[in-house]
mmCIF file of C-alpha atoms in Angstrom:
data_model
loop_
_atom_site.group_PDB
_atom_site.id
_atom_site.type_symbol
_atom_site.label_atom_id
_atom_site.label_comp_id
_atom_site.label_asym_id
_atom_site.label_seq_id
_atom_site.Cartn_x
_atom_site.Cartn_y
_atom_site.Cartn_z
ATOM 1 C CA MET A 1 197.016 91.706 154.532
ATOM 2 C CA SER A 2 194.966 93.488 152.950
ATOM 3 C CA GLY A 3 192.050 90.884 153.854
ATOM 4 C CA LYS A 4 190.644 90.990 150.524
ATOM 5 C CA ILE A 5 190.074 87.608 148.953
ATOM 6 C CA PRO A 6 193.326 86.498 146.734
ATOM 7 C CA VAL A 7 192.107 85.849 142.870
ATOM 8 C CA GLY A 8 193.747 84.557 139.686
ATOM 9 C CA VAL A 9 193.375 85.582 136.436
ATOM 10 C CA LEU A 10 193.488 82.784 133.172
ATOM 11 C CA GLY A 11 194.848 83.730 130.020
ATOM 12 C CA ALA A 12 196.098 87.225 132.123
ATOM 13 C CA THR A 13 197.808 88.390 128.635
ATOM 14 C CA GLY A 14 195.199 88.490 126.404
ATOM 15 C CA MET A 15 192.973 91.199 125.649
ATOM 16 C CA VAL A 16 189.886 90.098 128.077
ATOM 17 C CA GLY A 17 192.952 89.192 130.866
ATOM 18 C CA GLN A 18 194.251 92.347 130.512
ATOM 19 C CA ARG A 19 190.743 94.013 131.032
ATOM 20 C CA TYR A 20 190.198 92.250 134.704
ATOM 21 C CA ILE A 21 193.401 92.852 135.656
ATOM 22 C CA LYS A 22 192.628 96.956 135.144
ATOM 23 C CA LEU A 23 189.213 96.175 136.538
ATOM 24 C CA LEU A 24 190.536 94.472 139.759
ATOM 25 C CA GLU A 25 193.175 97.291 140.533
ATOM 26 C CA ASP A 26 190.883 98.867 143.142
ATOM 27 C CA HIS A 27 188.336 96.177 143.280
ATOM 28 C CA PRO A 28 186.935 96.307 147.229
ATOM 29 C CA TRP A 29 186.575 92.460 147.966
ATOM 30 C CA PHE A 30 189.115 91.151 145.268
ATOM 31 C CA GLU A 31 193.054 91.313 145.164
ATOM 32 C CA VAL A 32 194.727 90.121 141.540
ATOM 33 C CA THR A 33 197.681 87.655 143.235
ATOM 34 C CA TYR A 34 198.581 85.136 140.562
ATOM 35 C CA VAL A 35 198.338 85.516 136.448
ATOM 36 C CA ALA A 36 198.507 82.461 133.815
ATOM 37 C CA ALA A 37 198.947 82.629 130.464
ATOM 38 C CA SER A 38 200.646 80.394 127.681
ATOM 39 C CA PRO A 39 204.045 78.958 128.277
ATOM 40 C CA ARG A 40 205.517 80.896 125.522
ATOM 41 C CA SER A 41 204.647 84.263 128.888
ATOM 42 C CA ALA A 42 205.339 81.830 131.717
ATOM 43 C CA GLY A 43 208.618 82.581 133.782
ATOM 44 C CA LYS A 44 208.311 86.307 132.957
ATOM 45 C CA LYS A 45 206.973 89.073 135.246
ATOM 46 C CA TYR A 46 203.440 90.435 133.948
ATOM 47 C CA ALA A 47 204.765 93.786 132.827
ATOM 48 C CA ASP A 48 207.631 91.821 130.614
ATOM 49 C CA ALA A 49 204.849 89.549 129.010
ATOM 50 C CA VAL A 50 202.561 92.433 128.124
ATOM 51 C CA GLU A 51 205.059 94.720 126.855
ATOM 52 C CA ASN A 52 204.190 96.255 123.733
ATOM 53 C CA ARG A 53 200.088 94.983 124.038
ATOM 54 C CA TRP A 54 199.145 96.561 126.618
ATOM 55 C CA LEU A 55 195.625 97.338 125.505
ATOM 56 C CA ILE A 56 193.703 98.514 127.992
ATOM 57 C CA GLY A 57 194.926 102.352 128.104
ATOM 58 C CA ALA A 58 196.282 103.129 131.102
ATOM 59 C CA ASP A 59 199.488 101.657 132.940
ATOM 60 C CA ILE A 60 199.820 98.225 134.399
ATOM 61 C CA PRO A 61 198.736 98.058 137.763
ATOM 62 C CA ALA A 62 201.411 98.272 139.919
ATOM 63 C CA ALA A 63 200.358 95.088 142.245
ATOM 64 C CA VAL A 64 200.374 93.130 139.382
ATOM 65 C CA ALA A 65 203.374 94.104 136.815
ATOM 66 C CA PRO A 66 205.797 92.012 139.241
ATOM 67 C CA LEU A 67 203.996 89.403 138.838
ATOM 68 C CA VAL A 68 205.279 86.456 137.713
ATOM 69 C CA VAL A 69 202.977 84.475 134.822
ATOM 70 C CA GLU A 70 202.882 80.679 135.545
ATOM 71 C CA ASP A 71 201.655 78.522 132.691
ATOM 72 C CA ALA A 72 197.798 77.936 132.302
ATOM 73 C CA ASN A 73 198.136 74.483 131.727
ATOM 74 C CA ASP A 74 199.355 73.688 135.297
ATOM 75 C CA GLU A 75 196.512 73.645 137.835
ATOM 76 C CA LYS A 76 198.703 72.758 140.441
ATOM 77 C CA LYS A 77 200.545 76.295 140.323
ATOM 78 C CA ALA A 78 197.357 78.155 141.236
ATOM 79 C CA LEU A 79 197.089 75.808 144.534
ATOM 80 C CA GLY A 80 197.740 78.264 147.709
ATOM 81 C CA LYS A 81 197.919 81.128 145.715
ATOM 82 C CA CYS A 82 194.781 82.073 144.855
ATOM 83 C CA ARG A 83 190.832 81.576 146.160
ATOM 84 C CA PHE A 84 189.242 81.328 142.396
ATOM 85 C CA VAL A 85 190.393 82.265 138.943
ATOM 86 C CA PHE A 86 188.518 84.583 136.302
ATOM 87 C CA SER A 87 189.099 82.244 133.174
ATOM 88 C CA ALA A 88 189.892 84.418 129.834
ATOM 89 C CA LEU A 89 191.417 81.748 128.220
ATOM 90 C CA GLU A 90 192.505 81.464 123.812
ATOM 91 C CA MET A 91 192.295 77.973 123.420
ATOM 92 C CA SER A 92 189.617 75.560 121.462
ATOM 93 C CA LYS A 93 186.725 75.166 123.129
ATOM 94 C CA ASP A 94 188.182 71.632 124.236
ATOM 95 C CA GLU A 95 190.765 72.291 125.921
ATOM 96 C CA ILE A 96 189.473 74.896 127.510
ATOM 97 C CA LYS A 97 186.775 72.990 129.528
ATOM 98 C CA ALA A 98 188.891 70.551 130.153
ATOM 99 C CA LEU A 99 191.405 72.936 131.718
ATOM 100 C CA GLU A 100 188.365 74.608 133.691
ATOM 101 C CA GLU A 101 187.394 71.501 135.116
ATOM 102 C CA ARG A 102 191.138 70.230 136.502
ATOM 103 C CA TYR A 103 190.945 73.701 138.127
ATOM 104 C CA ALA A 104 187.855 73.291 139.517
ATOM 105 C CA ALA A 105 188.673 69.458 140.697
ATOM 106 C CA GLU A 106 191.896 70.782 142.625
ATOM 107 C CA GLY A 107 189.051 73.044 144.608
ATOM 108 C CA ILE A 108 189.719 76.385 142.203
ATOM 109 C CA PRO A 109 186.096 77.583 141.192
ATOM 110 C CA VAL A 110 186.455 78.963 137.949
ATOM 111 C CA VAL A 111 184.228 82.141 136.579
ATOM 112 C CA SER A 112 184.265 82.119 133.410
ATOM 113 C CA ASN A 113 184.186 84.129 130.408
ATOM 114 C CA ALA A 114 184.644 81.505 127.821
ATOM 115 C CA SER A 115 182.205 80.240 125.894
ATOM 116 C CA ALA A 116 183.272 76.399 126.377
ATOM 117 C CA ASN A 117 181.144 75.601 129.228
ATOM 118 C CA ARG A 118 177.905 76.921 128.435
ATOM 119 C CA TRP A 119 176.408 74.118 127.941
ATOM 120 C CA THR A 120 176.920 72.050 130.104
ATOM 121 C CA SER A 121 173.817 70.733 131.837
ATOM 122 C CA ASP A 122 175.091 71.540 134.998
ATOM 123 C CA VAL A 123 177.259 74.756 134.885
ATOM 124 C CA PRO A 124 175.142 77.811 135.121
ATOM 125 C CA MET A 125 175.292 80.665 132.086
ATOM 126 C CA LEU A 126 174.810 83.318 135.044
ATOM 127 C CA VAL A 127 173.300 87.055 134.691
ATOM 128 C CA PRO A 128 172.829 87.954 138.313
ATOM 129 C CA GLU A 129 170.376 89.954 138.265
ATOM 130 C CA ILE A 130 168.254 87.117 136.043
ATOM 131 C CA ASN A 131 168.998 83.720 137.093
ATOM 132 C CA PHE A 132 170.361 84.404 140.398
ATOM 133 C CA ALA A 133 168.716 81.018 141.135
ATOM 134 C CA HIS A 134 170.866 79.049 139.339
ATOM 135 C CA LEU A 135 173.249 79.145 141.309
ATOM 136 C CA ASP A 136 171.564 76.149 143.105
ATOM 137 C CA ILE A 137 173.101 73.826 140.428
ATOM 138 C CA ILE A 138 176.627 73.939 142.304
ATOM 139 C CA ALA A 139 176.157 71.694 144.820
ATOM 140 C CA ARG A 140 175.242 69.231 142.321
ATOM 141 C CA GLN A 141 178.086 70.025 139.748
ATOM 142 C CA ARG A 142 179.729 69.118 142.850
ATOM 143 C CA GLN A 143 178.409 65.798 143.667
ATOM 144 C CA HIS A 144 178.873 65.017 139.721
ATOM 145 C CA HIS A 145 182.567 65.437 139.676
ATOM 146 C CA GLY A 146 182.819 64.771 142.796
ATOM 147 C CA TRP A 147 184.314 67.960 143.702
ATOM 148 C CA ASP A 148 184.779 69.422 147.202
ATOM 149 C CA LYS A 149 185.134 73.325 146.867
ATOM 150 C CA GLY A 150 185.696 73.548 143.142
ATOM 151 C CA PHE A 151 183.167 74.592 140.523
ATOM 152 C CA ILE A 152 182.738 76.253 137.600
ATOM 153 C CA VAL A 153 180.484 79.449 136.427
ATOM 154 C CA VAL A 154 180.033 81.086 133.360
ATOM 155 C CA LYS A 155 179.104 84.326 131.584
ATOM 156 C CA PRO A 156 176.930 84.344 128.742
ATOM 157 C CA ASN A 157 177.590 85.975 125.585
ATOM 158 C CA CYS A 158 178.384 89.745 125.140
ATOM 159 C CA SER A 159 175.432 90.476 122.569
ATOM 160 C CA LEU A 160 173.170 89.232 124.630
ATOM 161 C CA GLN A 161 173.682 91.700 127.596
ATOM 162 C CA THR A 162 171.652 93.844 124.707
ATOM 163 C CA TYR A 163 168.183 92.736 125.871
ATOM 164 C CA MET A 164 168.445 89.923 128.052
ATOM 165 C CA MET A 165 167.593 92.293 131.218
ATOM 166 C CA PRO A 166 164.756 93.856 129.385
ATOM 167 C CA LEU A 167 163.228 91.297 128.495
ATOM 168 C CA HIS A 168 163.474 89.456 131.656
ATOM 169 C CA ALA A 169 162.406 92.913 133.637
ATOM 170 C CA LEU A 170 158.835 92.347 130.855
ATOM 171 C CA ILE A 171 158.554 87.936 131.170
ATOM 172 C CA GLN A 172 159.088 89.093 135.157
ATOM 173 C CA ALA A 173 156.268 91.644 134.967
ATOM 174 C CA GLY A 174 153.860 89.298 133.415
ATOM 175 C CA TYR A 175 154.251 89.909 129.846
ATOM 176 C CA PRO A 176 155.538 86.358 128.307
ATOM 177 C CA VAL A 177 157.328 87.334 124.883
ATOM 178 C CA LYS A 178 156.518 84.923 121.910
ATOM 179 C CA ARG A 179 158.816 85.886 119.401
ATOM 180 C CA MET A 180 161.713 88.368 118.530
ATOM 181 C CA ILE A 181 164.015 89.687 116.192
ATOM 182 C CA VAL A 182 167.294 90.958 116.852
ATOM 183 C CA THR A 183 169.752 91.977 114.883
ATOM 184 C CA THR A 184 173.153 93.238 116.888
ATOM 185 C CA GLU A 185 175.460 95.652 115.641
ATOM 186 C CA GLN A 186 178.717 94.588 117.379
ATOM 187 C CA ALA A 187 181.744 96.712 117.983
ATOM 188 C CA VAL A 188 185.443 95.306 117.169
ATOM 189 C CA SER A 189 186.614 94.500 120.203
ATOM 190 C CA GLY A 190 184.287 91.668 120.578
ATOM 191 C CA ALA A 191 186.508 89.800 117.907
ATOM 192 C CA GLY A 192 189.611 90.538 120.403
ATOM 193 C CA TYR A 193 192.918 91.107 119.340
ATOM 194 C CA PRO A 194 194.207 91.396 116.749
ATOM 195 C CA GLY A 195 190.483 91.087 115.429
ATOM 196 C CA VAL A 196 189.278 91.722 112.640
ATOM 197 C CA PRO A 197 191.329 93.311 109.718
ATOM 198 C CA SER A 198 190.819 97.260 109.411
ATOM 199 C CA TYR A 199 190.778 96.886 105.572
ATOM 200 C CA ASP A 200 187.442 94.638 106.534
ATOM 201 C CA MET A 201 186.510 97.078 108.684
ATOM 202 C CA ILE A 202 186.901 100.779 107.475
ATOM 203 C CA ASP A 203 184.455 102.275 106.066
ATOM 204 C CA ASN A 204 182.450 98.909 105.707
ATOM 205 C CA ILE A 205 179.894 96.585 107.826
ATOM 206 C CA VAL A 206 180.604 92.406 107.702
ATOM 207 C CA PRO A 207 177.096 91.130 108.219
ATOM 208 C CA PHE A 208 178.541 87.818 109.682
ATOM 209 C CA ILE A 209 180.046 87.043 112.813
ATOM 210 C CA GLY A 210 180.804 82.930 112.859
ATOM 211 C CA GLY A 211 178.396 81.036 115.859
ATOM 212 C CA GLU A 212 177.122 85.011 117.203
ATOM 213 C CA GLU A 213 173.405 84.064 115.836
ATOM 214 C CA GLU A 214 173.630 80.040 116.612
ATOM 215 C CA LYS A 215 174.443 81.770 120.492
ATOM 216 C CA THR A 216 171.905 85.069 120.110
ATOM 217 C CA GLU A 217 168.823 82.459 119.275
ATOM 218 C CA LYS A 218 169.698 79.578 121.801
ATOM 219 C CA GLU A 219 171.709 81.145 125.101
ATOM 220 C CA CYS A 220 168.758 82.955 126.178
ATOM 221 C CA LEU A 221 166.725 80.164 126.784
ATOM 222 C CA LYS A 222 169.250 78.724 128.980
ATOM 223 C CA ILE A 223 169.286 81.970 131.195
ATOM 224 C CA LEU A 224 165.659 81.848 130.869
ATOM 225 C CA GLY A 225 165.008 78.105 132.031
ATOM 226 C CA ARG A 226 165.170 76.895 135.486
ATOM 227 C CA VAL A 227 167.243 74.171 137.721
ATOM 228 C CA ALA A 228 165.293 70.862 136.868
ATOM 229 C CA GLY A 229 167.202 67.680 139.413
ATOM 230 C CA ASP A 230 170.676 67.578 137.645
ATOM 231 C CA SER A 231 170.482 69.768 135.181
ATOM 232 C CA ILE A 232 169.362 73.308 134.102
ATOM 233 C CA GLU A 233 166.082 72.673 131.629
ATOM 234 C CA ASN A 234 165.962 75.795 129.346
ATOM 235 C CA ALA A 235 163.022 78.236 128.865
ATOM 236 C CA SER A 236 160.798 77.016 125.855
ATOM 237 C CA ALA A 237 160.241 80.663 124.603
ATOM 238 C CA PRO A 238 160.974 82.946 123.285
ATOM 239 C CA LEU A 239 161.557 81.852 119.362
ATOM 240 C CA VAL A 240 164.179 83.961 118.559
ATOM 241 C CA SER A 241 165.620 85.369 114.727
ATOM 242 C CA SER A 242 168.724 86.887 114.769
ATOM 243 C CA THR A 243 171.258 88.364 112.536
ATOM 244 C CA CYS A 244 174.250 89.786 114.188
ATOM 245 C CA THR A 245 176.969 92.110 111.906
ATOM 246 C CA ARG A 246 180.122 93.882 112.723
ATOM 247 C CA VAL A 247 179.927 97.459 112.975
ATOM 248 C CA PRO A 248 183.420 100.142 112.774
ATOM 249 C CA VAL A 249 182.988 100.680 116.726
ATOM 250 C CA ILE A 250 185.465 100.266 119.586
ATOM 251 C CA ASP A 251 183.306 99.345 122.202
ATOM 252 C CA GLY A 252 179.591 99.024 122.331
ATOM 253 C CA HIS A 253 177.026 96.089 120.797
ATOM 254 C CA THR A 254 173.738 97.505 119.902
ATOM 255 C CA ALA A 255 170.500 95.377 119.210
ATOM 256 C CA ILE A 256 167.689 96.244 117.278
ATOM 257 C CA VAL A 257 164.491 94.274 118.577
ATOM 258 C CA SER A 258 161.237 93.692 118.027
ATOM 259 C CA LEU A 259 159.288 91.659 119.819
ATOM 260 C CA GLU A 260 155.522 90.026 120.297
ATOM 261 C CA PHE A 261 154.042 89.533 123.365
ATOM 262 C CA ASP A 262 152.246 85.810 123.922
ATOM 263 C CA LEU A 263 149.392 87.632 125.133
ATOM 264 C CA PRO A 264 145.808 88.595 123.995
ATOM 265 C CA GLU A 265 144.831 92.082 123.089
ATOM 266 C CA GLY A 266 144.090 94.235 125.569
ATOM 267 C CA LYS A 267 146.456 92.830 127.852
ATOM 268 C CA LYS A 268 149.569 93.528 126.008
ATOM 269 C CA PRO A 269 150.943 96.507 127.856
ATOM 270 C CA SER A 270 151.894 99.749 126.585
ATOM 271 C CA LEU A 271 154.323 101.746 125.466
ATOM 272 C CA ALA A 272 154.078 103.534 129.132
ATOM 273 C CA GLU A 273 154.021 100.683 131.126
ATOM 274 C CA ILE A 274 156.805 99.037 129.445
ATOM 275 C CA GLU A 275 159.111 102.019 130.098
ATOM 276 C CA ARG A 276 157.488 102.008 133.572
ATOM 277 C CA VAL A 277 158.776 98.040 133.812
ATOM 278 C CA TRP A 278 162.372 98.834 132.588
ATOM 279 C CA THR A 279 162.648 101.775 134.423
ATOM 280 C CA SER A 280 161.752 100.535 138.025
ATOM 281 C CA TYR A 281 163.893 96.767 137.414
ATOM 282 C CA ARG A 282 166.100 96.158 140.294
ATOM 283 C CA SER A 283 167.611 92.627 141.763
ATOM 284 C CA VAL A 284 169.323 90.520 143.594
ATOM 285 C CA PRO A 285 172.647 92.658 142.664
ATOM 286 C CA GLN A 286 170.761 95.654 143.935
ATOM 287 C CA GLU A 287 169.665 94.594 147.069
ATOM 288 C CA LEU A 288 172.798 93.115 148.089
ATOM 289 C CA ALA A 289 174.737 96.517 146.869
ATOM 290 C CA LEU A 290 177.586 94.426 144.859
ATOM 291 C CA PRO A 291 180.606 96.466 144.004
ATOM 292 C CA SER A 292 179.947 96.477 139.951
ATOM 293 C CA ALA A 293 176.343 96.499 140.172
ATOM 294 C CA PRO A 294 174.601 99.334 138.398
ATOM 295 C CA GLU A 295 172.032 101.071 140.523
ATOM 296 C CA HIS A 296 169.978 101.645 137.115
ATOM 297 C CA PRO A 297 170.672 97.831 135.666
ATOM 298 C CA ILE A 298 167.510 99.513 132.513
ATOM 299 C CA VAL A 299 168.413 102.923 131.546
ATOM 300 C CA VAL A 300 165.806 104.517 128.804
ATOM 301 C CA ARG A 301 166.596 107.549 126.456
ATOM 302 C CA HIS A 302 163.917 109.818 125.057
ATOM 303 C CA GLU A 303 165.877 111.181 122.372
ATOM 304 C CA GLN A 304 165.003 110.121 119.153
ATOM 305 C CA ASN A 305 168.885 109.489 118.318
ATOM 306 C CA ARG A 306 169.725 107.552 121.199
ATOM 307 C CA PRO A 307 171.298 104.793 122.781
ATOM 308 C CA GLN A 308 174.628 105.686 120.836
ATOM 309 C CA PRO A 309 178.055 103.707 121.950
ATOM 310 C CA ARG A 310 180.219 106.681 121.923
ATOM 311 C CA ARG A 311 177.650 108.489 124.311
ATOM 312 C CA ASP A 312 175.896 105.954 125.847
ATOM 313 C CA ARG A 313 178.135 102.718 126.706
ATOM 314 C CA GLU A 314 180.119 104.248 129.886
ATOM 315 C CA THR A 315 175.982 104.270 131.571
ATOM 316 C CA GLU A 316 176.245 103.145 135.086
ATOM 317 C CA LYS A 317 179.912 102.608 134.596
ATOM 318 C CA GLY A 318 179.532 100.665 131.400
ATOM 319 C CA MET A 319 177.295 97.980 133.534
ATOM 320 C CA ALA A 320 173.885 99.097 132.320
ATOM 321 C CA CYS A 321 171.354 98.098 129.317
ATOM 322 C CA VAL A 322 170.540 101.682 127.990
ATOM 323 C CA ILE A 323 167.628 101.713 125.549
ATOM 324 C CA GLY A 324 165.959 104.192 123.096
ATOM 325 C CA ARG A 325 163.232 104.271 120.025
ATOM 326 C CA LEU A 326 160.746 102.398 121.870
ATOM 327 C CA ARG A 327 157.919 102.981 119.655
ATOM 328 C CA GLU A 328 155.007 100.485 118.013
ATOM 329 C CA CYS A 329 155.530 97.964 115.948
ATOM 330 C CA PRO A 330 153.708 97.213 112.554
ATOM 331 C CA VAL A 331 154.542 93.612 112.318
ATOM 332 C CA PHE A 332 155.013 92.471 115.514
ATOM 333 C CA ASP A 333 154.251 94.621 118.960
ATOM 334 C CA VAL A 334 157.022 96.982 119.717
ATOM 335 C CA LYS A 335 160.292 97.529 118.746
ATOM 336 C CA PHE A 336 163.517 99.662 120.405
ATOM 337 C CA VAL A 337 167.057 99.691 120.357
ATOM 338 C CA ALA A 338 169.401 98.866 122.829
ATOM 339 C CA LEU A 339 173.400 99.080 124.093
ATOM 340 C CA SER A 340 175.601 96.922 126.166
ATOM 341 C CA HIS A 341 179.288 97.464 126.594
ATOM 342 C CA ASN A 342 180.565 94.421 125.022
ATOM 343 C CA THR A 343 183.632 94.258 127.343
ATOM 344 C CA LYS A 344 182.285 95.769 130.882
ATOM 345 C CA ARG A 345 178.993 94.622 131.184
ATOM 346 C CA GLY A 346 179.576 91.693 128.314
ATOM 347 C CA ALA A 347 183.270 90.729 129.449
ATOM 348 C CA ALA A 348 185.148 91.254 132.524
ATOM 349 C CA LEU A 349 182.804 93.532 134.730
ATOM 350 C CA GLY A 350 180.397 91.035 133.777
ATOM 351 C CA GLY A 351 182.079 88.266 134.805
ATOM 352 C CA ILE A 352 183.465 90.436 138.257
ATOM 353 C CA LEU A 353 179.682 90.566 139.072
ATOM 354 C CA ASN A 354 178.927 87.018 138.874
ATOM 355 C CA ALA A 355 182.417 86.520 141.340
ATOM 356 C CA GLU A 356 180.720 89.370 143.990
ATOM 357 C CA LEU A 357 177.115 87.152 143.454
ATOM 358 C CA LEU A 358 179.346 84.508 144.700
ATOM 359 C CA LYS A 359 181.150 85.653 147.103
ATOM 360 C CA ALA A 360 178.505 87.324 148.831
ATOM 361 C CA LYS A 361 176.229 84.123 148.627
ATOM 362 C CA GLY A 362 178.876 82.422 150.473
ATOM 363 C CA TYR A 363 180.561 79.855 147.832
ATOM 364 C CA PHE A 364 184.236 81.384 148.694
ATOM 365 C CA ASP A 365 183.669 80.569 151.708
#
């Protein structure tokens, strides 16, 4: 026995599921012992189920290749085979919500990458550096459903990772933000596989991504909210206006941000103070030295032409928010450009960091 916690991956044959499996290959705390996907993959060895559609660019982990894929719709198949599951399901939201709840009802915690439960009032939408205190709602979630060991925790939309930590760092330092305008330039990998047709993306930018602007404008308020009784109460600010675009980049979401502080003149931070706040930002994942936590969650670059997806997305192993072009804004107060790795911090590795925090806090005991 390895002594590691056995985990499962739901939606294991999809793009995000594959990334979970690759990122977990040498994880010091977790090992993949259970894989599940759609009925058409069920009964096959994992290597056979993903033959000719393994997308990660490296070999399938040897320990996972021979595992038999189970039908993700049968939650009882996971009993005794894993302690918790990562959910990378690709189904309708109603189907995912119901299925994740069935796993939790069987005593199997769900660490979800899917959006189906993000607005469930007693489900934490977790960015570990920001709203770790939202884990307190899990006890109420269990009481509400009558669950013993099971629960559901989700991560937010990938585009939020470009600006949520810089925003939180400023608010935490005593510089509340009143309004923000955010324009995202989102990588094609955010659309999954096969994603956006190449004819639409080559030599082109698509100025619309269905549902993304609503997520960008609203999810931040839940993350910045607080546990109040049986639910998470949203924050009232900042007011966010967003435009979300798809650009011909493989990995790495960029955000162009202008923000206005909710402070009188003379109390607003200088550019030097903002940079100090960002570069000194640390939180619970860093204090606990979680395996996937970046040592420096926010990295500030001073070159005029950075950050760039190809050059900066792997900063801190793809888990940092990289910021550049911090300057005064003639309309609001300041503006900057931020970058995060959408398929690492914004997807599977962000989910793994959530699980690490849950493990460190004893939720899998």
